[in-house]
Coordinates of N, CA, C and O in Angstrom, one line a residue:
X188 N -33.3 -5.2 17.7 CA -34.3 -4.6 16.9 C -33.7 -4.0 15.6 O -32.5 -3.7 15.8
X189 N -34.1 -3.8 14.5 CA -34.1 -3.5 13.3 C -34.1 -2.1 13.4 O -33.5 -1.6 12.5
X190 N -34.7 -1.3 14.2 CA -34.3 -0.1 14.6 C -32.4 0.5 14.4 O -31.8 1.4 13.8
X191 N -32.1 -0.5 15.5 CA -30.9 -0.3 15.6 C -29.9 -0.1 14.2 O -29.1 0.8 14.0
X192 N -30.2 -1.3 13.4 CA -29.5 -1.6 12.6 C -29.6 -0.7 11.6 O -28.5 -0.7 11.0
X193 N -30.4 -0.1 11.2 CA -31.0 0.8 10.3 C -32.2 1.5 10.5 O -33.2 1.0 11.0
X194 N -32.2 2.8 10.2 CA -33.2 3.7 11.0 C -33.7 4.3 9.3 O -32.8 4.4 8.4
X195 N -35.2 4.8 8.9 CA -35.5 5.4 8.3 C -34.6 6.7 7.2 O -34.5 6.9 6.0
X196 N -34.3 7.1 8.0 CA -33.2 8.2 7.5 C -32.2 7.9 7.0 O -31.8 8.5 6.0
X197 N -31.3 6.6 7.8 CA -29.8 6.3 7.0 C -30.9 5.6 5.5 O -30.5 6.0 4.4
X198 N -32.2 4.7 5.5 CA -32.3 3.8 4.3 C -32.4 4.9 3.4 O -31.7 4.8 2.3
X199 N -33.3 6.1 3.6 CA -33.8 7.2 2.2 C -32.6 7.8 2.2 O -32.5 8.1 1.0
X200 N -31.3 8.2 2.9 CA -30.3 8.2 2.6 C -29.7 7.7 1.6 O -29.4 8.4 0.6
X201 N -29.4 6.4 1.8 CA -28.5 5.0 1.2 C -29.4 5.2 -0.1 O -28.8 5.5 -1.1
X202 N -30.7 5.1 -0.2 CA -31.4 5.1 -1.6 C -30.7 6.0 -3.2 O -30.2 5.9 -4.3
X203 N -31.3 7.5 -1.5 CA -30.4 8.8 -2.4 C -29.2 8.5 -2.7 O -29.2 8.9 -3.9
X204 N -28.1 8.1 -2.5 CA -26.8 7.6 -2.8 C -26.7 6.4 -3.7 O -25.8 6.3 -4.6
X205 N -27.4 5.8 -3.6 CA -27.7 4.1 -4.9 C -27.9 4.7 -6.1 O -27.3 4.3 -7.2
X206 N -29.2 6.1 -6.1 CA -29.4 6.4 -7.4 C -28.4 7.5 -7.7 O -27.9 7.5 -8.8
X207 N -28.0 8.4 -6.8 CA -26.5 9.4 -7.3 C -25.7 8.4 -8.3 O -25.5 8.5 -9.5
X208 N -25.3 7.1 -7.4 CA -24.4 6.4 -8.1 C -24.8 5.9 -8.8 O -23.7 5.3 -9.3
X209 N -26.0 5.3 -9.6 CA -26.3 4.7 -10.7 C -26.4 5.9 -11.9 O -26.1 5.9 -13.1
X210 N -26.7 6.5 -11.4 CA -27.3 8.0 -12.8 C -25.4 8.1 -12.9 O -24.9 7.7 -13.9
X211 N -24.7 8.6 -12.0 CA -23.3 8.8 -12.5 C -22.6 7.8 -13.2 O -22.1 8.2 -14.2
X212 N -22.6 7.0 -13.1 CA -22.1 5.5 -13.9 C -22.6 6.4 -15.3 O -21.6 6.6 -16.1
X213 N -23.7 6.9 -15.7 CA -23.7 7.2 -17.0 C -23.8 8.5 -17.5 O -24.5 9.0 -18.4
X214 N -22.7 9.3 -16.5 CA -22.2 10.8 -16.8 C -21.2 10.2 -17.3 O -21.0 9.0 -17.3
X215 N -20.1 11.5 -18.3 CA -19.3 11.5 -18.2 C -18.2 12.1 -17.6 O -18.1 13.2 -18.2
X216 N -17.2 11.9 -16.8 CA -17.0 12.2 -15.7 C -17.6 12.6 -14.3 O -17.4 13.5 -13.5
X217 N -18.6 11.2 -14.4 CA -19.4 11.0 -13.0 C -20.3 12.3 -13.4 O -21.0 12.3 -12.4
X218 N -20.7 13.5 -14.1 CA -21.6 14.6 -13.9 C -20.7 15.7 -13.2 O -21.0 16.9 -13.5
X219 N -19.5 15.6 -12.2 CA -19.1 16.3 -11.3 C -18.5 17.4 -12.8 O -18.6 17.3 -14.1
X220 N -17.8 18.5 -11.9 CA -17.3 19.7 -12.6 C -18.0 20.4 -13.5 O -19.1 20.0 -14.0
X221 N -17.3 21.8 -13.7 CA -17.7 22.7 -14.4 C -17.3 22.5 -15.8 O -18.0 22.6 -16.8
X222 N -15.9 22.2 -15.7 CA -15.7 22.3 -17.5 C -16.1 21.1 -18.2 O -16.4 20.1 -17.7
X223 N -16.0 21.2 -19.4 CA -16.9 20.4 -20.3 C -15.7 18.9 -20.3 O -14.5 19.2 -20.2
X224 N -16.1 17.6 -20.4 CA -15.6 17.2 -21.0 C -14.5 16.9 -22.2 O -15.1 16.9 -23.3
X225 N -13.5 16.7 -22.3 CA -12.3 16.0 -23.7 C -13.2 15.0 -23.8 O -13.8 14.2 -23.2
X226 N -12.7 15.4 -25.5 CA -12.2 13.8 -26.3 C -11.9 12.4 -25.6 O -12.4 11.3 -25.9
X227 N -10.9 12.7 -24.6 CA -10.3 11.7 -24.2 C -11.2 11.0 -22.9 O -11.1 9.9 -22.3
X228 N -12.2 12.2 -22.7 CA -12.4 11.2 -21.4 C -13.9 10.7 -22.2 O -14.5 9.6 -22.1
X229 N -14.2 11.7 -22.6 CA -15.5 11.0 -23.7 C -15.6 9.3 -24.2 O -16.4 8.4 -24.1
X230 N -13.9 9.5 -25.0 CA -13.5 8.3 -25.2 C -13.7 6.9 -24.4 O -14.3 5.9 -24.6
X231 N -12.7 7.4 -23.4 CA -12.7 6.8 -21.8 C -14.1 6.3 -21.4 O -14.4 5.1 -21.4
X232 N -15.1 7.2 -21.1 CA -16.5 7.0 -20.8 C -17.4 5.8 -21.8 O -18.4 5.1 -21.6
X233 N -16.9 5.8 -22.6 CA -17.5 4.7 -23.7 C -17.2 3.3 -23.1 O -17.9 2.4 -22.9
X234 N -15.4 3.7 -23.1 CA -14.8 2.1 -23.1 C -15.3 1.5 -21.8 O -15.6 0.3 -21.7
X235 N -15.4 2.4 -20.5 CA -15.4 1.6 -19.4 C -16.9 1.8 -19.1 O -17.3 1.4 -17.9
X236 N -18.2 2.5 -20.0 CA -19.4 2.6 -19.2 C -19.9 1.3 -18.8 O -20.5 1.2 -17.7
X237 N -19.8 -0.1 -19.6 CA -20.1 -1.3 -19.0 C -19.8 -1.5 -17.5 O -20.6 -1.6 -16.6
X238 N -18.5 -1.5 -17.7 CA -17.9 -1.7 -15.9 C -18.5 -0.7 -14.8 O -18.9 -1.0 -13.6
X239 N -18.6 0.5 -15.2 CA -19.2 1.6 -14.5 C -20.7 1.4 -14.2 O -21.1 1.9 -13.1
X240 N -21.9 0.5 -15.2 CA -22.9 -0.2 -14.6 C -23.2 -0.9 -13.8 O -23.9 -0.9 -12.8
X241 N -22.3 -1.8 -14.5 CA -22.2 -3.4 -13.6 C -21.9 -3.2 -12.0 O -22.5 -3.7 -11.0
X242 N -20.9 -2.1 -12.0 CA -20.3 -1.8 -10.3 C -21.4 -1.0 -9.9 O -21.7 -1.2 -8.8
X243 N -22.1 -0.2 -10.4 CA -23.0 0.7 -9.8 C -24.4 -0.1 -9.3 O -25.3 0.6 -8.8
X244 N -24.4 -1.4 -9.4 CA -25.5 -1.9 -9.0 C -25.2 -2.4 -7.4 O -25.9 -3.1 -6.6
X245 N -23.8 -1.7 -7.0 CA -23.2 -2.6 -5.9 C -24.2 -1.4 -4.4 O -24.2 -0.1 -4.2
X246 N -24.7 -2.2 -3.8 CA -25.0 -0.8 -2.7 C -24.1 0.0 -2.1 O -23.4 -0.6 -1.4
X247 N -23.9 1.5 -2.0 CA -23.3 2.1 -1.3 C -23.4 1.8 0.8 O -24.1 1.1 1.6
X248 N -22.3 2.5 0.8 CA -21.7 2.1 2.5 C -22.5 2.4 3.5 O -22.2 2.0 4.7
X249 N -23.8 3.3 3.3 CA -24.5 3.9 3.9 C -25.7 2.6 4.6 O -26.4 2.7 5.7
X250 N -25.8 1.5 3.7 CA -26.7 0.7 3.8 C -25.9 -0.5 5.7 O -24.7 -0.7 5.5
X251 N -26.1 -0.7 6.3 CA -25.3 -1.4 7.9 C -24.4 -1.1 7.7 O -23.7 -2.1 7.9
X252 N -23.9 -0.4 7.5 CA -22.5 0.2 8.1 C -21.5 -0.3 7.3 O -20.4 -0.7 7.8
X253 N -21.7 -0.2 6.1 CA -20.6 -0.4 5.1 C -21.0 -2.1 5.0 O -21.6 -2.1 3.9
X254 N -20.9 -3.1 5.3 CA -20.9 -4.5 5.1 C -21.5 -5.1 4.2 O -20.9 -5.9 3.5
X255 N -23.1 -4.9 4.0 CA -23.3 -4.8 3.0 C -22.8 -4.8 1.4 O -22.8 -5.6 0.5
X256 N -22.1 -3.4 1.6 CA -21.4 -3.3 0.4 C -20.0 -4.0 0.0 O -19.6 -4.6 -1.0
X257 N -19.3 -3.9 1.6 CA -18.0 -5.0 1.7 C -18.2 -6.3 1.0 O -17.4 -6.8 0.1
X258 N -19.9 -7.0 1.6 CA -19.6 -8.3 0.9 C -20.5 -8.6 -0.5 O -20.5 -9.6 -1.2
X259 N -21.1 -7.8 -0.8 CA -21.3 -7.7 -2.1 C -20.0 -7.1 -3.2 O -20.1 -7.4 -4.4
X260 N -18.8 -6.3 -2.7 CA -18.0 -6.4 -3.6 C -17.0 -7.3 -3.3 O -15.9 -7.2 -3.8
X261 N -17.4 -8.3 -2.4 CA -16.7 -9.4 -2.5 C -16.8 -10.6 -3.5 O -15.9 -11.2 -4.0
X262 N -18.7 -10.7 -3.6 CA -18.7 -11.2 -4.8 C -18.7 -10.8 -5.9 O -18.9 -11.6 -6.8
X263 N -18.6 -9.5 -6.2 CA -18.1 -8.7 -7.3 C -16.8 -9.4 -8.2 O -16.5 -10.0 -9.2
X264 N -16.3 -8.8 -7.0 CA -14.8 -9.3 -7.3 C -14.4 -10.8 -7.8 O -14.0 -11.1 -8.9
X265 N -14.7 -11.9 -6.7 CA -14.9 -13.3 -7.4 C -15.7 -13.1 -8.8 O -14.8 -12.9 -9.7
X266 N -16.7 -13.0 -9.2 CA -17.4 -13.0 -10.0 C -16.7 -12.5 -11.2 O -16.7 -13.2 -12.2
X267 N -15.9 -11.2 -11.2 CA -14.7 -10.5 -12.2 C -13.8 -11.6 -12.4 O -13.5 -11.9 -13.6
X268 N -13.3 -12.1 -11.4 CA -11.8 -12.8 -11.6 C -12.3 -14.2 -12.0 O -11.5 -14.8 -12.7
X269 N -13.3 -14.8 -11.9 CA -13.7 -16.0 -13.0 C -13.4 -15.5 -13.9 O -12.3 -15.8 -14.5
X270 N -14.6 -14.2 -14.6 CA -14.5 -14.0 -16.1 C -13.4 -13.7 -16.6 O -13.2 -13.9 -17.8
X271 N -12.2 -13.2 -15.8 CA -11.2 -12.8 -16.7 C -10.3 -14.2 -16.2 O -9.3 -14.4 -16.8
X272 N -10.4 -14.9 -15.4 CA -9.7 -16.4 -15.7 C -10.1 -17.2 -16.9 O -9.3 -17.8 -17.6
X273 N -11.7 -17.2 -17.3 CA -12.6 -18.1 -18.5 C -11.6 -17.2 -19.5 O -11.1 -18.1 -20.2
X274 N -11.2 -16.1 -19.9 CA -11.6 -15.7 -21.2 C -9.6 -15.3 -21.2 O -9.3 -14.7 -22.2
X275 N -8.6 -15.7 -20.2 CA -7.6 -16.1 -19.9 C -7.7 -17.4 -21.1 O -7.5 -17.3 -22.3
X276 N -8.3 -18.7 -20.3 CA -8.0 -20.0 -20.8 C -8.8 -19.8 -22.3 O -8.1 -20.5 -23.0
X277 N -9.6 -19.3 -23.0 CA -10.0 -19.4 -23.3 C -8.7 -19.1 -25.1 O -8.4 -19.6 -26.2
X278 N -8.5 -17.6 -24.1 CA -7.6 -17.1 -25.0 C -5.8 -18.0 -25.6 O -5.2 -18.0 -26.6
X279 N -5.8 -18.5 -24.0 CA -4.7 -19.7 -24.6 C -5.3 -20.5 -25.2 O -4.5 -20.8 -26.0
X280 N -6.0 -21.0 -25.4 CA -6.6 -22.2 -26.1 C -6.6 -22.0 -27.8 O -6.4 -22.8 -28.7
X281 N -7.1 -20.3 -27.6 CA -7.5 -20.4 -29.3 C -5.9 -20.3 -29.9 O -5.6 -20.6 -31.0
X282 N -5.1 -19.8 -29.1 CA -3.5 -19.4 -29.5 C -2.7 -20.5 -29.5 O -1.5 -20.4 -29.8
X283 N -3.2 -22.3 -29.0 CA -2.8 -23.3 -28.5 C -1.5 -22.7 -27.5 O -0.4 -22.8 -28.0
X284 N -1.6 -22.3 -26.4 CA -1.1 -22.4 -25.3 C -1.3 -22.9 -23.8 O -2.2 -22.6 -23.0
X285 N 0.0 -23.8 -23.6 CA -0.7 -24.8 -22.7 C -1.4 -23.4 -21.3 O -1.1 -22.2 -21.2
X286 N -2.4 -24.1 -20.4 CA -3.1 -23.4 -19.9 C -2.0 -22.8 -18.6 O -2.2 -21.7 -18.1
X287 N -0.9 -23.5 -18.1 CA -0.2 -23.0 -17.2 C 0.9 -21.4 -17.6 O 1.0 -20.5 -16.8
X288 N 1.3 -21.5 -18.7 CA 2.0 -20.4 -19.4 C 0.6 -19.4 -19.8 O 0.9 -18.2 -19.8
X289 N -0.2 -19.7 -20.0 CA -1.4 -18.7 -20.3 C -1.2 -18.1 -18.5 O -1.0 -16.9 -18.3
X290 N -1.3 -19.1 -17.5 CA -1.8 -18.4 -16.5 C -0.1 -17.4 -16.0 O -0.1 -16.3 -15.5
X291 N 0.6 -18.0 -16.2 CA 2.0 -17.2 -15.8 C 2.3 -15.7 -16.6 O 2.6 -14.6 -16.2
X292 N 1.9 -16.0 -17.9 CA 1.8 -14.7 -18.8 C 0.8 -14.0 -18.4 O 1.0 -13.0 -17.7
X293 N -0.3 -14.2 -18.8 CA -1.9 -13.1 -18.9 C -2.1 -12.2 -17.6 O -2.2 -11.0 -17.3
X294 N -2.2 -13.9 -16.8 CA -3.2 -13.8 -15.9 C -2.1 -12.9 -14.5 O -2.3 -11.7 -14.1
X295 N -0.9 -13.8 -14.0 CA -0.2 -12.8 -13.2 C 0.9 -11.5 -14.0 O 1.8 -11.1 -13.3
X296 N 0.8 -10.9 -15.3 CA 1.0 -9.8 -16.0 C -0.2 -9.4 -15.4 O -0.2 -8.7 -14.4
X297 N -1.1 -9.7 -15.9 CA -2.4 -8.5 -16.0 C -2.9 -8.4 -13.9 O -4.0 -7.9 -13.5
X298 N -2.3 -8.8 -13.3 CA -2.7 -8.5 -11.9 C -1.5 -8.0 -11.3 O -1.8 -7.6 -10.2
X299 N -0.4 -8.0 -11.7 CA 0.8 -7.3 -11.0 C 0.8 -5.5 -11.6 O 1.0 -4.6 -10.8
X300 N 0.3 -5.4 -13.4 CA 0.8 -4.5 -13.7 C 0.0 -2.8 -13.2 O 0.4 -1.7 -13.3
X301 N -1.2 -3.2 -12.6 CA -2.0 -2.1 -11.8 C -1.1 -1.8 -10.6 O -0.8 -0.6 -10.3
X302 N -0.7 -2.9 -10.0 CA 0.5 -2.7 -8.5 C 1.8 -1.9 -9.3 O 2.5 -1.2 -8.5
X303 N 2.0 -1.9 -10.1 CA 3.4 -1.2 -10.9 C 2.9 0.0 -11.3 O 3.7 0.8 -11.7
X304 N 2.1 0.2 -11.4 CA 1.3 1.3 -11.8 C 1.4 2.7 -11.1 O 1.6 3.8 -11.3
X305 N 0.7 1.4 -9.6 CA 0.2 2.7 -8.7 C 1.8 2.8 -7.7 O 2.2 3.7 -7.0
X306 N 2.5 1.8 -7.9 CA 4.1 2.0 -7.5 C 4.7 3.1 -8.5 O 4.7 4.1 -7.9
X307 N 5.0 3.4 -9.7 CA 5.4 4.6 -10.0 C 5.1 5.8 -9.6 O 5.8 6.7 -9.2
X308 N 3.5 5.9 -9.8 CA 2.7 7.0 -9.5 C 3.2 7.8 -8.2 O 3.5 8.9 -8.0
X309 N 3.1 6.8 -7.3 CA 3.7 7.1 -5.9 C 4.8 7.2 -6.1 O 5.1 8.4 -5.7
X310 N 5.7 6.8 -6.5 CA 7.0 7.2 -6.1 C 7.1 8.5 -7.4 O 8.2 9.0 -7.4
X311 N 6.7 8.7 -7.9 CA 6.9 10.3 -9.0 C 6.0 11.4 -8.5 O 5.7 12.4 -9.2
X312 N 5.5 11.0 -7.2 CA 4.7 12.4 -6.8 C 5.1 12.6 -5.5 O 5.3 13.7 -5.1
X313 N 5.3 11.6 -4.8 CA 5.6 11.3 -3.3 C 7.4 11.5 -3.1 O 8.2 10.6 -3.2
X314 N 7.7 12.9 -2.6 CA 8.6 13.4 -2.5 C 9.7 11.9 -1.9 O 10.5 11.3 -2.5
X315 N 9.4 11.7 -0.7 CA 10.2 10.0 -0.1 C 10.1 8.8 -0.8 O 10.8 7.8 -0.7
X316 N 9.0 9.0 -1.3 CA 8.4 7.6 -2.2 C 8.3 6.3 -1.2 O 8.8 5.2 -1.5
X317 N 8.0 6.5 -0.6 CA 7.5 5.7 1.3 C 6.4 4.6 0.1 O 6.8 3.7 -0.6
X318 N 4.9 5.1 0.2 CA 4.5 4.5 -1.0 C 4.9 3.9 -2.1 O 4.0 3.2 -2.7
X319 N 6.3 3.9 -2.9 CA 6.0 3.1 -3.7 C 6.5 1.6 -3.4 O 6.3 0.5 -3.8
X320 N 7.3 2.3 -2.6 CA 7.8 0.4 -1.5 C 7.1 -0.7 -1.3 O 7.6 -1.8 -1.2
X321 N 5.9 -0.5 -1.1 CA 5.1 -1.2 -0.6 C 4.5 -2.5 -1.7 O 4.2 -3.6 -1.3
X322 N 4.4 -1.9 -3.1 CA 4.4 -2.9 -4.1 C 5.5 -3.2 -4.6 O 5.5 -4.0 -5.5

């Protein structure tokens, strides 16, 4: 039964949480906190409010038990890594670079350097740096 799977309360739940997270996508800094906003994050809020839409249309976890959301940001994700593969080739092309060195430069730079990222981070806060090993 559909009962099971979802009951009245978790859906007006999940709703309330769909629109928290839609209205936040266009706070800056999500609405949360007391103190006002920087420059910088003001800034920040500009550059990434696109992406912060686009993701906020994704249903929160509350909808079957998270899966829902699992596989809708599954095609999120596909759907991301086309566009930044098209606009990859796109960009070797206008620079005449063959499409394989486009993909060894751009494409595995720009997907390693988030893993190096969150590998420093951990290892400069993380007294053992256990974490940063792992990337």
């Amino acid at each position: 039964r559909i009962d099971r799977v979802i009951s009245v309360y978790t859906f007006q739940k999940g709703m309330d949480d769909w629109r928290q997270q839609i209205k936040g996508s266009f706070r800056v800094n999500g609405g949360e906190g007391e103190e006002p906003a920087s420059t910088s994050d003001r800034i920040m809020h500009v550059i990434s409010v696109p992406w912060k839409v686009l993701f906020s249309i994704l249903p929160p976890t509350t909808f079957f038990g998270g899966w829902l959301s699992f596989t809708c940001s599954l095609f999120g994700i596909a759907g991301v890594t086309a566009c930044i593969s098209d606009l990859a080739e796109l960009f070797g092309c206008v620079i005449s670079m063959p499409d394989i060195v486009t993909a060894v430069t751009f494409v595995a730079l720009g997907t390693s350097m988030p893993d190096l990222f969150a590998s420093l981070s951990a290892a400069q806060e993380d007294p053992t740096a256990d974490a940063s090993v792992v990337n």
